[in-house]
Amino acid sequence: MTARDWSILVLLSVIWGGSFFFYRILAEAIAPPVTVFVRLLLASFALLVVLRASGRSLPTGLQAWFAFAVMGVLNNIVPFTLIAWAEIRIGSGLASILNATTPIFAVVLAHFLSGERLRANRALGAAFGLAGVAVLLGPAALAGLNLTDLAQLAVLAASLSYSMAGLFARRFARMGIEPLVAATGQLCASAVLSVIPALAVPHALSALTHASAGTWLALAGLALPCTAFAYVLYFGLLARVGPTNVMLVTLLTPVSALALGALFLGERLTPGNALGMAIIFAGLAIIDGRALGAWRSWRSASSNEVTGKTVIPPTAETDS
């Protein structure tokens, strides 16, 4: 991954860090299926406007729309609904920790479903990252951890769904579908599919018509920056660096949330927060591989100076 790719990943983590905040606001106001439907509908309209302004259009073939529908279910309907439901029952900190399992699912699934070699640096780095998130958020967030709890299992299922979506999205490049078109198409398909569960909620329309201005602002925040804009970045990055790299965003999201709180809300960072961030960044460095490659080169060069031999230094094994 290039420096530009890493910067986009960090930006995505900042944007998606806000989604947990918006979900928390909406948790008691609107039922999860209705929240998901409005989020997808508003985001679809926004990207349709962008798509039209760019001179592009959505494909009409059945194959493309089947792919959009599958992607929409895996990437939007299933995880959005599960996380929105879980946020009513568990804290955002614990949800962030459970959601940080996404890269681990992605690494394992990529190995078994797409033949991608399970590299030690990826597995170790993802494990470091998950441990770092747990340290970052502290023992209070982990206090309620119970993997027999349905809400916690729901977040894990959402993470699994996200990782499956990342692997499935590879086919859009093979089909010749541009990232902006893929982002718009899967949002439109999932918006249509989410109508049925939303209508099944009693008094769904009444809840929306009587919603406060704050509720609608939270819905707009969830739909526009956290979905429409984020997916333009996400699908572009996915096409360049692949799903296992993109899923690293879930490790950075809690870091971004804490950093924003410190910068704009005056929240204090604890030594545990700093240690957690350091562990996460160590995990990302292990996955990236360039730091390890530089260390190997330095060690080899130092050894050569001592022995007087000329040896070609080993290079890091990365997917950058």
CSV table of C-alpha atoms in Angstrom, one decimal:
chain,number,residue,atom,x,y,z
A,1,MET,CA,0.0,0.0,0.0
A,2,THR,CA,1.2,3.5,-0.8
A,3,ALA,CA,1.2,6.5,1.5
A,4,ARG,CA,-1.9,7.8,-0.4
A,5,ASP,CA,-3.7,4.5,0.2
A,6,TRP,CA,-2.8,4.6,3.9
A,7,SER,CA,-4.1,8.2,4.2
A,8,ILE,CA,-7.4,7.2,2.6
A,9,LEU,CA,-7.7,4.3,5.0
A,10,VAL,CA,-7.2,6.7,7.9
A,11,LEU,CA,-9.8,9.1,6.5
A,12,LEU,CA,-12.3,6.2,6.2
A,13,SER,CA,-11.6,5.3,9.8
A,14,VAL,CA,-12.4,8.8,10.9
A,15,ILE,CA,-15.7,8.8,8.8
A,16,TRP,CA,-16.8,5.4,10.0
A,17,GLY,CA,-15.9,6.2,13.6
A,18,GLY,CA,-18.8,8.6,13.4
A,19,SER,CA,-21.2,5.9,12.4
A,20,PHE,CA,-21.1,4.3,15.9
A,21,PHE,CA,-21.9,7.7,17.3
A,22,PHE,CA,-24.9,8.2,15.0
A,23,TYR,CA,-26.2,4.7,15.7
A,24,ARG,CA,-26.1,5.5,19.4
A,25,ILE,CA,-28.2,8.6,18.8
A,26,LEU,CA,-30.7,6.7,16.7
A,27,ALA,CA,-30.8,3.5,18.8
A,28,GLU,CA,-33.8,4.5,20.9
A,29,ALA,CA,-35.5,6.7,18.3
A,30,ILE,CA,-36.0,4.5,15.3
A,31,ALA,CA,-36.1,0.7,14.8
A,32,PRO,CA,-32.9,-0.7,13.1
A,33,PRO,CA,-34.6,-1.8,9.8
A,34,VAL,CA,-36.0,1.7,9.4
A,35,THR,CA,-32.7,3.3,10.1
A,36,VAL,CA,-31.0,1.1,7.6
A,37,PHE,CA,-33.6,1.8,4.9
A,38,VAL,CA,-33.3,5.6,5.3
A,39,ARG,CA,-29.5,5.4,5.4
A,40,LEU,CA,-29.4,3.4,2.2
A,41,LEU,CA,-32.1,5.5,0.4
A,42,LEU,CA,-30.5,8.8,1.1
A,43,ALA,CA,-27.0,7.5,0.2
A,44,SER,CA,-28.3,6.0,-3.0
A,45,PHE,CA,-29.8,9.4,-4.1
A,46,ALA,CA,-26.6,11.2,-3.3
A,47,LEU,CA,-24.5,8.8,-5.3
A,48,LEU,CA,-26.9,8.8,-8.2
A,49,VAL,CA,-26.5,12.6,-8.4
A,50,VAL,CA,-22.7,12.2,-8.4
A,51,LEU,CA,-22.9,9.4,-11.0
A,52,ARG,CA,-25.0,11.5,-13.3
A,53,ALA,CA,-22.8,14.5,-12.9
A,54,SER,CA,-19.8,12.4,-13.8
A,55,GLY,CA,-21.4,11.3,-17.1
A,56,ARG,CA,-21.5,7.7,-16.0
A,57,SER,CA,-24.6,5.4,-15.8
A,58,LEU,CA,-25.6,2.2,-14.1
A,59,PRO,CA,-25.4,-1.0,-16.1
A,60,THR,CA,-28.7,-2.7,-17.2
A,61,GLY,CA,-27.5,-6.3,-17.4
A,62,LEU,CA,-29.0,-8.9,-15.0
A,63,GLN,CA,-25.5,-10.2,-14.1
A,64,ALA,CA,-24.4,-6.8,-12.9
A,65,TRP,CA,-27.6,-6.3,-10.8
A,66,PHE,CA,-27.3,-9.7,-9.3
A,67,ALA,CA,-23.8,-8.8,-8.2
A,68,PHE,CA,-25.0,-5.5,-6.8
A,69,ALA,CA,-27.8,-7.2,-4.9
A,70,VAL,CA,-25.4,-9.8,-3.3
A,71,MET,CA,-22.9,-7.0,-2.4
A,72,GLY,CA,-25.7,-4.9,-1.0
A,73,VAL,CA,-26.9,-7.7,1.3
A,74,LEU,CA,-23.4,-8.6,2.5
A,75,ASN,CA,-22.0,-5.1,2.8
A,76,ASN,CA,-25.1,-3.1,3.8
A,77,ILE,CA,-28.3,-4.8,4.9
A,78,VAL,CA,-26.9,-7.5,7.1
A,79,PRO,CA,-24.1,-5.6,8.9
A,80,PHE,CA,-26.0,-2.3,9.2
A,81,THR,CA,-29.0,-4.0,10.7
A,82,LEU,CA,-27.1,-6.2,13.1
A,83,ILE,CA,-24.9,-3.4,14.4
A,84,ALA,CA,-27.9,-1.0,14.7
A,85,TRP,CA,-29.7,-3.7,16.7
A,86,ALA,CA,-26.7,-4.5,18.8
A,87,GLU,CA,-26.0,-0.9,19.7
A,88,ILE,CA,-29.3,-0.8,21.6
A,89,ARG,CA,-27.9,-3.5,23.9
A,90,ILE,CA,-24.2,-3.1,24.2
A,91,GLY,CA,-21.8,-0.1,24.4
A,92,SER,CA,-20.0,1.4,21.4
A,93,GLY,CA,-16.6,0.5,22.9
A,94,LEU,CA,-17.4,-3.2,23.0
A,95,ALA,CA,-19.0,-3.0,19.5
A,96,SER,CA,-15.8,-1.5,18.2
A,97,ILE,CA,-13.6,-4.3,19.7
A,98,LEU,CA,-15.9,-7.0,18.2
A,99,ASN,CA,-16.0,-5.1,14.8
A,100,ALA,CA,-12.2,-5.1,14.8
A,101,THR,CA,-12.3,-8.9,14.2
A,102,THR,CA,-13.1,-8.0,10.5
A,103,PRO,CA,-9.4,-8.2,9.3
A,104,ILE,CA,-9.0,-11.6,10.9
A,105,PHE,CA,-12.1,-12.9,9.2
A,106,ALA,CA,-10.8,-11.4,5.9
A,107,VAL,CA,-7.4,-13.0,6.1
A,108,VAL,CA,-8.8,-16.5,6.9
A,109,LEU,CA,-11.6,-16.3,4.3
A,110,ALA,CA,-9.2,-15.0,1.6
A,111,HIS,CA,-7.0,-18.1,2.2
A,112,PHE,CA,-9.8,-20.6,2.1
A,113,LEU,CA,-12.2,-19.1,-0.5
A,114,SER,CA,-9.9,-17.3,-2.9
A,115,GLY,CA,-6.6,-19.2,-2.6
A,116,GLU,CA,-4.7,-16.2,-1.2
A,117,ARG,CA,-1.8,-17.5,0.8
A,118,LEU,CA,-2.2,-17.1,4.5
A,119,ARG,CA,0.9,-15.1,5.3
A,120,ALA,CA,2.3,-15.1,8.8
A,121,ASN,CA,2.8,-11.3,8.9
A,122,ARG,CA,-0.9,-10.8,8.1
A,123,ALA,CA,-2.2,-13.2,10.7
A,124,LEU,CA,0.2,-11.8,13.4
A,125,GLY,CA,-0.5,-8.2,12.5
A,126,ALA,CA,-4.3,-8.7,12.6
A,127,ALA,CA,-4.0,-10.4,16.0
A,128,PHE,CA,-1.8,-7.5,17.3
A,129,GLY,CA,-4.4,-5.0,16.0
A,130,LEU,CA,-7.3,-6.7,17.7
A,131,ALA,CA,-5.3,-6.8,21.0
A,132,GLY,CA,-4.4,-3.2,20.6
A,133,VAL,CA,-8.1,-2.2,20.2
A,134,ALA,CA,-8.9,-4.1,23.4
A,135,VAL,CA,-6.1,-2.3,25.3
A,136,LEU,CA,-7.0,1.0,23.7
A,137,LEU,CA,-10.6,0.9,24.9
A,138,GLY,CA,-9.7,-0.5,28.3
A,139,PRO,CA,-11.1,-3.1,30.7
A,140,ALA,CA,-14.4,-1.3,31.1
A,141,ALA,CA,-15.3,-2.0,27.4
A,142,LEU,CA,-14.4,-5.6,27.9
A,143,ALA,CA,-16.2,-6.0,31.2
A,144,GLY,CA,-19.4,-7.1,29.5
A,145,LEU,CA,-17.8,-9.5,27.0
A,146,ASN,CA,-19.9,-12.6,26.7
A,147,LEU,CA,-19.8,-14.4,23.4
A,148,THR,CA,-23.0,-16.2,24.2
A,149,ASP,CA,-24.8,-12.8,24.2
A,150,LEU,CA,-26.8,-12.3,21.0
A,151,ALA,CA,-25.9,-8.7,20.6
A,152,GLN,CA,-22.2,-9.4,20.7
A,153,LEU,CA,-22.7,-12.4,18.3
A,154,ALA,CA,-24.6,-10.0,16.1
A,155,VAL,CA,-21.6,-7.7,15.8
A,156,LEU,CA,-19.3,-10.6,15.1
A,157,ALA,CA,-21.7,-11.8,12.4
A,158,ALA,CA,-21.6,-8.2,10.9
A,159,SER,CA,-17.8,-8.4,10.9
A,160,LEU,CA,-18.0,-11.7,9.1
A,161,SER,CA,-20.4,-10.3,6.6
A,162,TYR,CA,-18.2,-7.2,5.9
A,163,SER,CA,-15.2,-9.5,5.2
A,164,MET,CA,-17.3,-11.7,2.8
A,165,ALA,CA,-18.4,-8.5,1.0
A,166,GLY,CA,-14.8,-7.4,0.6
A,167,LEU,CA,-13.9,-10.7,-1.1
A,168,PHE,CA,-17.1,-10.7,-3.3
A,169,ALA,CA,-16.4,-7.1,-4.4
A,170,ARG,CA,-13.3,-8.3,-6.4
A,171,ARG,CA,-15.6,-9.4,-9.2
A,172,PHE,CA,-16.6,-5.9,-10.1
A,173,ALA,CA,-13.1,-5.2,-11.4
A,174,ARG,CA,-13.3,-8.4,-13.5
A,175,MET,CA,-16.7,-7.3,-14.8
A,176,GLY,CA,-15.2,-4.0,-15.9
A,177,ILE,CA,-17.4,-2.0,-13.4
A,178,GLU,CA,-15.8,1.2,-12.1
A,179,PRO,CA,-15.6,1.8,-8.4
A,180,LEU,CA,-18.1,4.7,-8.4
A,181,VAL,CA,-20.6,2.6,-10.5
A,182,ALA,CA,-20.1,-0.4,-8.1
A,183,ALA,CA,-20.7,1.8,-5.0
A,184,THR,CA,-23.8,3.4,-6.5
A,185,GLY,CA,-25.2,0.1,-7.8
A,186,GLN,CA,-24.9,-1.9,-4.6
A,187,LEU,CA,-26.4,1.0,-2.6
A,188,CYS,CA,-29.4,1.2,-5.0
A,189,ALA,CA,-30.0,-2.6,-4.9
A,190,SER,CA,-29.7,-2.7,-1.1
A,191,ALA,CA,-32.1,0.3,-0.7
A,192,VAL,CA,-34.7,-1.6,-2.7
A,193,LEU,CA,-34.2,-4.8,-0.8
A,194,SER,CA,-34.4,-3.0,2.6
A,195,VAL,CA,-37.9,-1.7,2.0
A,196,ILE,CA,-39.5,-5.0,3.0
A,197,PRO,CA,-37.9,-5.3,6.5
A,198,ALA,CA,-38.6,-1.6,7.1
A,199,LEU,CA,-42.3,-1.9,6.2
A,200,ALA,CA,-42.5,-4.9,8.5
A,201,VAL,CA,-41.8,-2.6,11.5
A,202,PRO,CA,-45.0,-1.4,13.2
A,203,HIS,CA,-45.6,2.3,12.8
A,204,ALA,CA,-42.4,2.8,10.8
A,205,LEU,CA,-43.8,5.8,8.8
A,206,SER,CA,-45.1,7.4,11.9
A,207,ALA,CA,-41.7,7.1,13.6
A,208,LEU,CA,-40.1,9.0,10.7
A,209,THR,CA,-42.8,11.7,10.4
A,210,HIS,CA,-42.6,12.4,14.1
A,211,ALA,CA,-38.8,12.2,14.3
A,212,SER,CA,-37.0,15.2,15.8
A,213,ALA,CA,-34.6,17.4,13.9
A,214,GLY,CA,-31.7,15.8,15.8
A,215,THR,CA,-32.8,12.4,14.6
A,216,TRP,CA,-32.9,13.5,11.0
A,217,LEU,CA,-29.5,15.1,11.3
A,218,ALA,CA,-28.1,11.8,12.6
A,219,LEU,CA,-29.8,10.0,9.7
A,220,ALA,CA,-28.2,12.5,7.3
A,221,GLY,CA,-24.8,12.1,8.9
A,222,LEU,CA,-25.1,8.3,8.7
A,223,ALA,CA,-26.2,8.4,5.1
A,224,LEU,CA,-24.1,11.1,3.4
A,225,PRO,CA,-20.5,11.2,4.9
A,226,CYS,CA,-20.6,7.7,6.5
A,227,THR,CA,-22.1,5.9,3.5
A,228,ALA,CA,-22.2,7.8,0.2
A,229,PHE,CA,-18.8,9.6,0.5
A,230,ALA,CA,-17.2,6.7,2.4
A,231,TYR,CA,-18.2,4.2,-0.3
A,232,VAL,CA,-16.7,6.2,-3.1
A,233,LEU,CA,-13.4,6.1,-1.2
A,234,TYR,CA,-13.9,2.4,-0.1
A,235,PHE,CA,-14.5,1.0,-3.6
A,236,GLY,CA,-11.7,2.9,-5.1
A,237,LEU,CA,-9.3,1.7,-2.4
A,238,LEU,CA,-10.7,-1.9,-2.7
A,239,ALA,CA,-9.9,-2.0,-6.4
A,240,ARG,CA,-6.3,-1.0,-5.8
A,241,VAL,CA,-5.2,-2.8,-2.6
A,242,GLY,CA,-7.7,-5.7,-2.2
A,243,PRO,CA,-10.1,-6.7,0.6
A,244,THR,CA,-7.6,-7.8,3.3
A,245,ASN,CA,-5.9,-4.4,3.3
A,246,VAL,CA,-9.1,-2.4,3.2
A,247,MET,CA,-10.5,-4.3,6.2
A,248,LEU,CA,-7.7,-2.8,8.3
A,249,VAL,CA,-9.9,0.2,8.6
A,250,THR,CA,-11.8,-1.4,11.5
A,251,LEU,CA,-8.6,-1.4,13.6
A,252,LEU,CA,-8.1,2.3,13.0
A,253,THR,CA,-11.7,3.4,13.6
A,254,PRO,CA,-11.4,3.3,17.5
A,255,VAL,CA,-8.1,5.2,17.3
A,256,SER,CA,-9.8,7.9,15.2
A,257,ALA,CA,-12.7,8.1,17.6
A,258,LEU,CA,-10.5,8.6,20.6
A,259,ALA,CA,-8.2,11.1,18.8
A,260,LEU,CA,-11.3,13.2,17.7
A,261,GLY,CA,-12.6,13.2,21.2
A,262,ALA,CA,-9.3,14.4,22.5
A,263,LEU,CA,-9.0,17.1,19.8
A,264,PHE,CA,-12.6,18.5,19.8
A,265,LEU,CA,-14.2,17.4,23.0
A,266,GLY,CA,-11.4,17.9,25.4
A,267,GLU,CA,-11.3,14.2,26.4
A,268,ARG,CA,-8.1,13.0,28.0
A,269,LEU,CA,-6.0,10.2,26.6
A,270,THR,CA,-4.9,7.7,29.2
A,271,PRO,CA,-1.6,5.7,29.2
A,272,GLY,CA,-3.7,2.7,28.3
A,273,ASN,CA,-5.0,4.6,25.2
A,274,ALA,CA,-1.5,5.4,24.1
A,275,LEU,CA,-0.3,1.8,24.7
A,276,GLY,CA,-3.3,0.5,22.7
A,277,MET,CA,-2.6,2.9,19.8
A,278,ALA,CA,1.1,1.7,19.8
A,279,ILE,CA,0.1,-1.9,19.6
A,280,ILE,CA,-2.4,-1.2,16.8
A,281,PHE,CA,0.3,0.7,14.8
A,282,ALA,CA,2.7,-2.2,15.5
A,283,GLY,CA,0.2,-4.6,14.0
A,284,LEU,CA,-0.3,-2.4,11.0
A,285,ALA,CA,3.5,-2.2,10.5
A,286,ILE,CA,3.7,-6.0,10.6
A,287,ILE,CA,1.0,-6.3,8.0
A,288,ASP,CA,2.5,-3.6,5.8
A,289,GLY,CA,5.9,-5.4,5.9
A,290,ARG,CA,8.1,-2.5,4.8
A,291,ALA,CA,9.4,-1.8,8.3
A,292,LEU,CA,10.4,-5.5,8.7
A,293,GLY,CA,12.0,-5.4,5.3
A,294,ALA,CA,14.0,-2.3,6.2
A,295,TRP,CA,15.1,-4.0,9.5
A,296,ARG,CA,16.2,-7.1,7.6
A,297,SER,CA,18.2,-5.0,5.1
A,298,TRP,CA,19.8,-3.1,8.0
A,299,ARG,CA,20.7,-6.3,9.8
A,300,SER,CA,22.1,-7.9,6.6
A,301,ALA,CA,24.1,-4.7,5.9
A,302,SER,CA,25.5,-4.7,9.4
A,303,SER,CA,26.5,-8.3,9.2
A,304,ASN,CA,28.2,-7.7,5.9
A,305,GLU,CA,30.2,-4.9,7.3
A,306,VAL,CA,31.4,-7.2,10.1
A,307,THR,CA,32.2,-10.2,7.8
A,308,GLY,CA,33.3,-8.2,4.8
A,309,LYS,CA,31.0,-10.2,2.5
A,310,THR,CA,28.6,-8.9,-0.1
A,311,VAL,CA,25.2,-10.4,0.2
A,312,ILE,CA,21.9,-9.4,-1.5
A,313,PRO,CA,19.6,-8.5,1.4
A,314,PRO,CA,16.2,-10.3,1.7
A,315,THR,CA,13.1,-8.3,0.8
A,316,ALA,CA,9.9,-8.0,2.7
A,317,GLU,CA,7.0,-10.2,1.6
A,318,THR,CA,4.1,-7.8,1.3
A,319,ASP,CA,0.9,-7.1,-0.7
A,320,SER,CA,1.5,-3.4,-0.9
